Amino acid sequence: MKLFLLRHGQAEDYCENDAGRKLTARGIAETESIINRKLPELSDATSIWASPYVRAQQTAEIVKRCVPDLSIDTTDLLVPDANPQRLAKALETCGVDSLILVTHQPLVGTFLDWLAGLETGRYRMGTSALALIQAEFIAGDCGELEWVVQP
């Protein structure tokens, strides 16, 4: 399985409800730039899974504009403090070969480190960062980190 891990773009500093924070102009521009830089690889993806938070949904929509054939599935498995093992179980049984996950810190960095068998805290991905991990099985230390790009 190819897993593209995308952290949402830069968002507003404050909102009464964290889930309601929207992307800034910079967040939109940086996400578009990263997606366009990796468009050939992303065209392999068959679906997007995104956190229900506004900034993640907006980021997923940017991906969809660049790769229009993709559908967006919203899931609580990708909220900031989601359980990485529950996410892994869902990925292992989803039957998809290539997927884009639009999520948040700390989940995105923790999941990347765990799946690729890296030292915990090694990759604390910045906003709009995109990584590719290839894994035959979705389990700890079973993935290979191919690349990480940051704005």
PDB file of N, CA, C and O in Angstrom, residues 3-9 30-32 34-35 42 48-51 56 59-63 78 99-105 108 112 125-132 149:
ATOM      1  N   LEU A   3       0.864   5.028   1.120  1.00  0.00           N
ATOM      2  CA  LEU A   3       0.162   5.969   1.982  1.00  0.00           C
ATOM      3  C   LEU A   3       0.817   7.336   1.861  1.00  0.00           C
ATOM      4  O   LEU A   3       2.007   7.485   2.155  1.00  0.00           O
ATOM      5  N   PHE A   4       0.041   8.287   1.408  1.00  0.00           N
ATOM      6  CA  PHE A   4       0.487   9.670   1.380  1.00  0.00           C
ATOM      7  C   PHE A   4      -0.069  10.336   2.627  1.00  0.00           C
ATOM      8  O   PHE A   4      -1.287  10.384   2.805  1.00  0.00           O
ATOM      9  N   LEU A   5       0.792  10.817   3.494  1.00  0.00           N
ATOM     10  CA  LEU A   5       0.384  11.480   4.727  1.00  0.00           C
ATOM     11  C   LEU A   5       0.543  12.983   4.524  1.00  0.00           C
ATOM     12  O   LEU A   5       1.653  13.466   4.298  1.00  0.00           O
ATOM     13  N   LEU A   6      -0.553  13.695   4.590  1.00  0.00           N
ATOM     14  CA  LEU A   6      -0.555  15.139   4.352  1.00  0.00           C
ATOM     15  C   LEU A   6      -1.081  15.852   5.588  1.00  0.00           C
ATOM     16  O   LEU A   6      -2.216  15.610   6.012  1.00  0.00           O
ATOM     17  N   ARG A   7      -0.249  16.722   6.135  1.00  0.00           N
ATOM     18  CA  ARG A   7      -0.741  17.552   7.237  1.00  0.00           C
ATOM     19  C   ARG A   7      -1.456  18.752   6.615  1.00  0.00           C
ATOM     20  O   ARG A   7      -1.035  19.290   5.589  1.00  0.00           O
ATOM     21  N   HIS A   8      -2.545  19.151   7.224  1.00  0.00           N
ATOM     22  CA  HIS A   8      -3.309  20.294   6.723  1.00  0.00           C
ATOM     23  C   HIS A   8      -2.412  21.519   6.582  1.00  0.00           C
ATOM     24  O   HIS A   8      -1.353  21.614   7.210  1.00  0.00           O
ATOM     25  N   GLY A   9      -2.851  22.471   5.763  1.00  0.00           N
ATOM     26  CA  GLY A   9      -2.112  23.716   5.600  1.00  0.00           C
ATOM     27  C   GLY A   9      -2.208  24.610   6.820  1.00  0.00           C
ATOM     28  O   GLY A   9      -2.985  24.351   7.747  1.00  0.00           O
ATOM     29  N   GLU A  30       0.686  27.169   0.140  1.00  0.00           N
ATOM     30  CA  GLU A  30       1.702  26.148   0.404  1.00  0.00           C
ATOM     31  C   GLU A  30       1.192  24.752   0.085  1.00  0.00           C
ATOM     32  O   GLU A  30       1.926  23.921  -0.474  1.00  0.00           O
ATOM     33  N   THR A  31      -0.058  24.486   0.400  1.00  0.00           N
ATOM     34  CA  THR A  31      -0.633  23.172   0.084  1.00  0.00           C
ATOM     35  C   THR A  31      -0.705  22.978  -1.424  1.00  0.00           C
ATOM     36  O   THR A  31      -0.317  21.910  -1.935  1.00  0.00           O
ATOM     37  N   GLU A  32      -1.168  23.970  -2.148  1.00  0.00           N
ATOM     38  CA  GLU A  32      -1.219  23.873  -3.610  1.00  0.00           C
ATOM     39  C   GLU A  32       0.170  23.616  -4.192  1.00  0.00           C
ATOM     40  O   GLU A  32       0.336  22.793  -5.094  1.00  0.00           O
ATOM     41  N   ILE A  34       2.860  22.199  -2.717  1.00  0.00           N
ATOM     42  CA  ILE A  34       3.309  20.834  -2.393  1.00  0.00           C
ATOM     43  C   ILE A  34       2.591  19.812  -3.270  1.00  0.00           C
ATOM     44  O   ILE A  34       3.217  18.899  -3.822  1.00  0.00           O
ATOM     45  N   ILE A  35       1.295  19.957  -3.411  1.00  0.00           N
ATOM     46  CA  ILE A  35       0.514  19.003  -4.219  1.00  0.00           C
ATOM     47  C   ILE A  35       0.982  19.033  -5.665  1.00  0.00           C
ATOM     48  O   ILE A  35       1.193  17.983  -6.283  1.00  0.00           O
ATOM     49  N   LEU A  42       1.017  11.474  -6.718  1.00  0.00           N
ATOM     50  CA  LEU A  42      -0.331  11.498  -6.146  1.00  0.00           C
ATOM     51  C   LEU A  42      -1.385  10.964  -7.105  1.00  0.00           C
ATOM     52  O   LEU A  42      -2.449  10.524  -6.670  1.00  0.00           O
ATOM     53  N   ILE A  48      -9.134   9.828  -0.941  1.00  0.00           N
ATOM     54  CA  ILE A  48      -8.641  10.707   0.114  1.00  0.00           C
ATOM     55  C   ILE A  48      -9.461  10.420   1.366  1.00  0.00           C
ATOM     56  O   ILE A  48     -10.689  10.385   1.299  1.00  0.00           O
ATOM     57  N   TRP A  49      -8.779  10.223   2.480  1.00  0.00           N
ATOM     58  CA  TRP A  49      -9.435  10.177   3.782  1.00  0.00           C
ATOM     59  C   TRP A  49      -9.032  11.454   4.485  1.00  0.00           C
ATOM     60  O   TRP A  49      -7.845  11.801   4.512  1.00  0.00           O
ATOM     61  N   ALA A  50      -9.989  12.144   5.082  1.00  0.00           N
ATOM     62  CA  ALA A  50      -9.691  13.414   5.733  1.00  0.00           C
ATOM     63  C   ALA A  50     -10.371  13.526   7.088  1.00  0.00           C
ATOM     64  O   ALA A  50     -11.482  13.039   7.286  1.00  0.00           O
ATOM     65  N   SER A  51      -9.705  14.203   7.980  1.00  0.00           N
ATOM     66  CA  SER A  51     -10.275  14.569   9.270  1.00  0.00           C
ATOM     67  C   SER A  51     -11.494  15.457   9.035  1.00  0.00           C
ATOM     68  O   SER A  51     -11.541  16.203   8.051  1.00  0.00           O
ATOM     69  N   ALA A  56      -8.629  20.556   7.639  1.00  0.00           N
ATOM     70  CA  ALA A  56      -8.317  19.311   6.928  1.00  0.00           C
ATOM     71  C   ALA A  56      -9.252  19.132   5.730  1.00  0.00           C
ATOM     72  O   ALA A  56      -8.823  18.695   4.657  1.00  0.00           O
ATOM     73  N   THR A  59      -8.023  21.392   3.041  1.00  0.00           N
ATOM     74  CA  THR A  59      -6.812  20.826   2.452  1.00  0.00           C
ATOM     75  C   THR A  59      -7.167  19.680   1.506  1.00  0.00           C
ATOM     76  O   THR A  59      -6.632  19.586   0.398  1.00  0.00           O
ATOM     77  N   ALA A  60      -8.079  18.827   1.910  1.00  0.00           N
ATOM     78  CA  ALA A  60      -8.524  17.722   1.052  1.00  0.00           C
ATOM     79  C   ALA A  60      -9.150  18.249  -0.237  1.00  0.00           C
ATOM     80  O   ALA A  60      -8.953  17.674  -1.313  1.00  0.00           O
ATOM     81  N   GLU A  61      -9.897  19.328  -0.142  1.00  0.00           N
ATOM     82  CA  GLU A  61     -10.505  19.927  -1.347  1.00  0.00           C
ATOM     83  C   GLU A  61      -9.440  20.447  -2.302  1.00  0.00           C
ATOM     84  O   GLU A  61      -9.608  20.375  -3.522  1.00  0.00           O
ATOM     85  N   ILE A  62      -8.343  20.970  -1.779  1.00  0.00           N
ATOM     86  CA  ILE A  62      -7.232  21.408  -2.630  1.00  0.00           C
ATOM     87  C   ILE A  62      -6.661  20.208  -3.379  1.00  0.00           C
ATOM     88  O   ILE A  62      -6.409  20.274  -4.581  1.00  0.00           O
ATOM     89  N   VAL A  63      -6.465  19.110  -2.669  1.00  0.00           N
ATOM     90  CA  VAL A  63      -5.960  17.890  -3.316  1.00  0.00           C
ATOM     91  C   VAL A  63      -6.933  17.451  -4.406  1.00  0.00           C
ATOM     92  O   VAL A  63      -6.521  17.139  -5.529  1.00  0.00           O
ATOM     93  N   LEU A  78      -8.772  10.402  11.871  1.00  0.00           N
ATOM     94  CA  LEU A  78      -7.671  11.296  11.511  1.00  0.00           C
ATOM     95  C   LEU A  78      -7.650  12.607  12.294  1.00  0.00           C
ATOM     96  O   LEU A  78      -6.918  13.524  11.936  1.00  0.00           O
ATOM     97  N   LEU A  99      -3.578   5.637  -1.004  1.00  0.00           N
ATOM     98  CA  LEU A  99      -4.508   6.488  -0.283  1.00  0.00           C
ATOM     99  C   LEU A  99      -3.807   7.744   0.210  1.00  0.00           C
ATOM    100  O   LEU A  99      -2.649   7.699   0.625  1.00  0.00           O
ATOM    101  N   ILE A 100      -4.520   8.861   0.195  1.00  0.00           N
ATOM    102  CA  ILE A 100      -4.021  10.112   0.764  1.00  0.00           C
ATOM    103  C   ILE A 100      -4.766  10.350   2.071  1.00  0.00           C
ATOM    104  O   ILE A 100      -5.998  10.372   2.085  1.00  0.00           O
ATOM    105  N   LEU A 101      -4.014  10.519   3.159  1.00  0.00           N
ATOM    106  CA  LEU A 101      -4.590  10.806   4.464  1.00  0.00           C
ATOM    107  C   LEU A 101      -4.324  12.269   4.791  1.00  0.00           C
ATOM    108  O   LEU A 101      -3.168  12.689   4.827  1.00  0.00           O
ATOM    109  N   VAL A 102      -5.373  13.042   5.035  1.00  0.00           N
ATOM    110  CA  VAL A 102      -5.235  14.453   5.394  1.00  0.00           C
ATOM    111  C   VAL A 102      -5.547  14.577   6.876  1.00  0.00           C
ATOM    112  O   VAL A 102      -6.682  14.342   7.295  1.00  0.00           O
ATOM    113  N   THR A 103      -4.536  14.953   7.650  1.00  0.00           N
ATOM    114  CA  THR A 103      -4.657  14.873   9.097  1.00  0.00           C
ATOM    115  C   THR A 103      -3.886  15.986   9.793  1.00  0.00           C
ATOM    116  O   THR A 103      -3.569  17.006   9.180  1.00  0.00           O
ATOM    117  N   HIS A 104      -3.563  15.768  11.053  1.00  0.00           N
ATOM    118  CA  HIS A 104      -3.014  16.789  11.939  1.00  0.00           C
ATOM    119  C   HIS A 104      -1.852  16.231  12.751  1.00  0.00           C
ATOM    120  O   HIS A 104      -1.688  15.031  12.869  1.00  0.00           O
ATOM    121  N   GLN A 105      -1.126  17.151  13.394  1.00  0.00           N
ATOM    122  CA  GLN A 105      -0.210  16.769  14.448  1.00  0.00           C
ATOM    123  C   GLN A 105      -1.038  16.628  15.718  1.00  0.00           C
ATOM    124  O   GLN A 105      -2.026  17.346  15.856  1.00  0.00           O
ATOM    125  N   VAL A 108      -0.177  12.675  12.711  1.00  0.00           N
ATOM    126  CA  VAL A 108       0.560  12.427  11.479  1.00  0.00           C
ATOM    127  C   VAL A 108       2.022  12.072  11.757  1.00  0.00           C
ATOM    128  O   VAL A 108       2.556  11.121  11.190  1.00  0.00           O
ATOM    129  N   LEU A 112       3.542   8.250  11.259  1.00  0.00           N
ATOM    130  CA  LEU A 112       4.666   8.089  10.337  1.00  0.00           C
ATOM    131  C   LEU A 112       5.828   7.390  11.048  1.00  0.00           C
ATOM    132  O   LEU A 112       6.388   6.417  10.527  1.00  0.00           O
ATOM    133  N   MET A 125       5.882  16.738  11.344  1.00  0.00           N
ATOM    134  CA  MET A 125       5.650  17.383  10.063  1.00  0.00           C
ATOM    135  C   MET A 125       5.017  18.758  10.231  1.00  0.00           C
ATOM    136  O   MET A 125       4.058  18.928  10.958  1.00  0.00           O
ATOM    137  N   GLY A 126       5.576  19.730   9.531  1.00  0.00           N
ATOM    138  CA  GLY A 126       5.030  21.072   9.524  1.00  0.00           C
ATOM    139  C   GLY A 126       3.743  21.129   8.710  1.00  0.00           C
ATOM    140  O   GLY A 126       3.352  20.154   8.055  1.00  0.00           O
ATOM    141  N   THR A 127       3.083  22.276   8.738  1.00  0.00           N
ATOM    142  CA  THR A 127       1.855  22.413   7.964  1.00  0.00           C
ATOM    143  C   THR A 127       2.164  22.246   6.476  1.00  0.00           C
ATOM    144  O   THR A 127       3.227  22.636   5.996  1.00  0.00           O
ATOM    145  N   SER A 128       1.259  21.629   5.767  1.00  0.00           N
ATOM    146  CA  SER A 128       1.343  21.309   4.336  1.00  0.00           C
ATOM    147  C   SER A 128       2.416  20.285   4.002  1.00  0.00           C
ATOM    148  O   SER A 128       2.674  20.033   2.826  1.00  0.00           O
ATOM    149  N   ALA A 129       3.058  19.677   4.991  1.00  0.00           N
ATOM    150  CA  ALA A 129       4.068  18.651   4.720  1.00  0.00           C
ATOM    151  C   ALA A 129       3.385  17.402   4.171  1.00  0.00           C
ATOM    152  O   ALA A 129       2.273  17.052   4.564  1.00  0.00           O
ATOM    153  N   LEU A 130       4.076  16.737   3.263  1.00  0.00           N
ATOM    154  CA  LEU A 130       3.566  15.532   2.608  1.00  0.00           C
ATOM    155  C   LEU A 130       4.635  14.455   2.650  1.00  0.00           C
ATOM    156  O   LEU A 130       5.805  14.725   2.349  1.00  0.00           O
ATOM    157  N   ALA A 131       4.241  13.256   3.035  1.00  0.00           N
ATOM    158  CA  ALA A 131       5.172  12.125   3.081  1.00  0.00           C
ATOM    159  C   ALA A 131       4.572  10.944   2.334  1.00  0.00           C
ATOM    160  O   ALA A 131       3.349  10.799   2.257  1.00  0.00           O
ATOM    161  N   LEU A 132       5.437  10.101   1.802  1.00  0.00           N
ATOM    162  CA  LEU A 132       5.010   8.846   1.184  1.00  0.00           C
ATOM    163  C   LEU A 132       5.654   7.696   1.935  1.00  0.00           C
ATOM    164  O   LEU A 132       6.875   7.652   2.104  1.00  0.00           O
ATOM    165  N   VAL A 149       8.300  15.928   2.016  1.00  0.00           N
ATOM    166  CA  VAL A 149       8.520  17.272   1.475  1.00  0.00           C
ATOM    167  C   VAL A 149       7.787  18.274   2.362  1.00  0.00           C
ATOM    168  O   VAL A 149       6.682  18.011   2.811  1.00  0.00           O
TER     169      VAL A 149
END
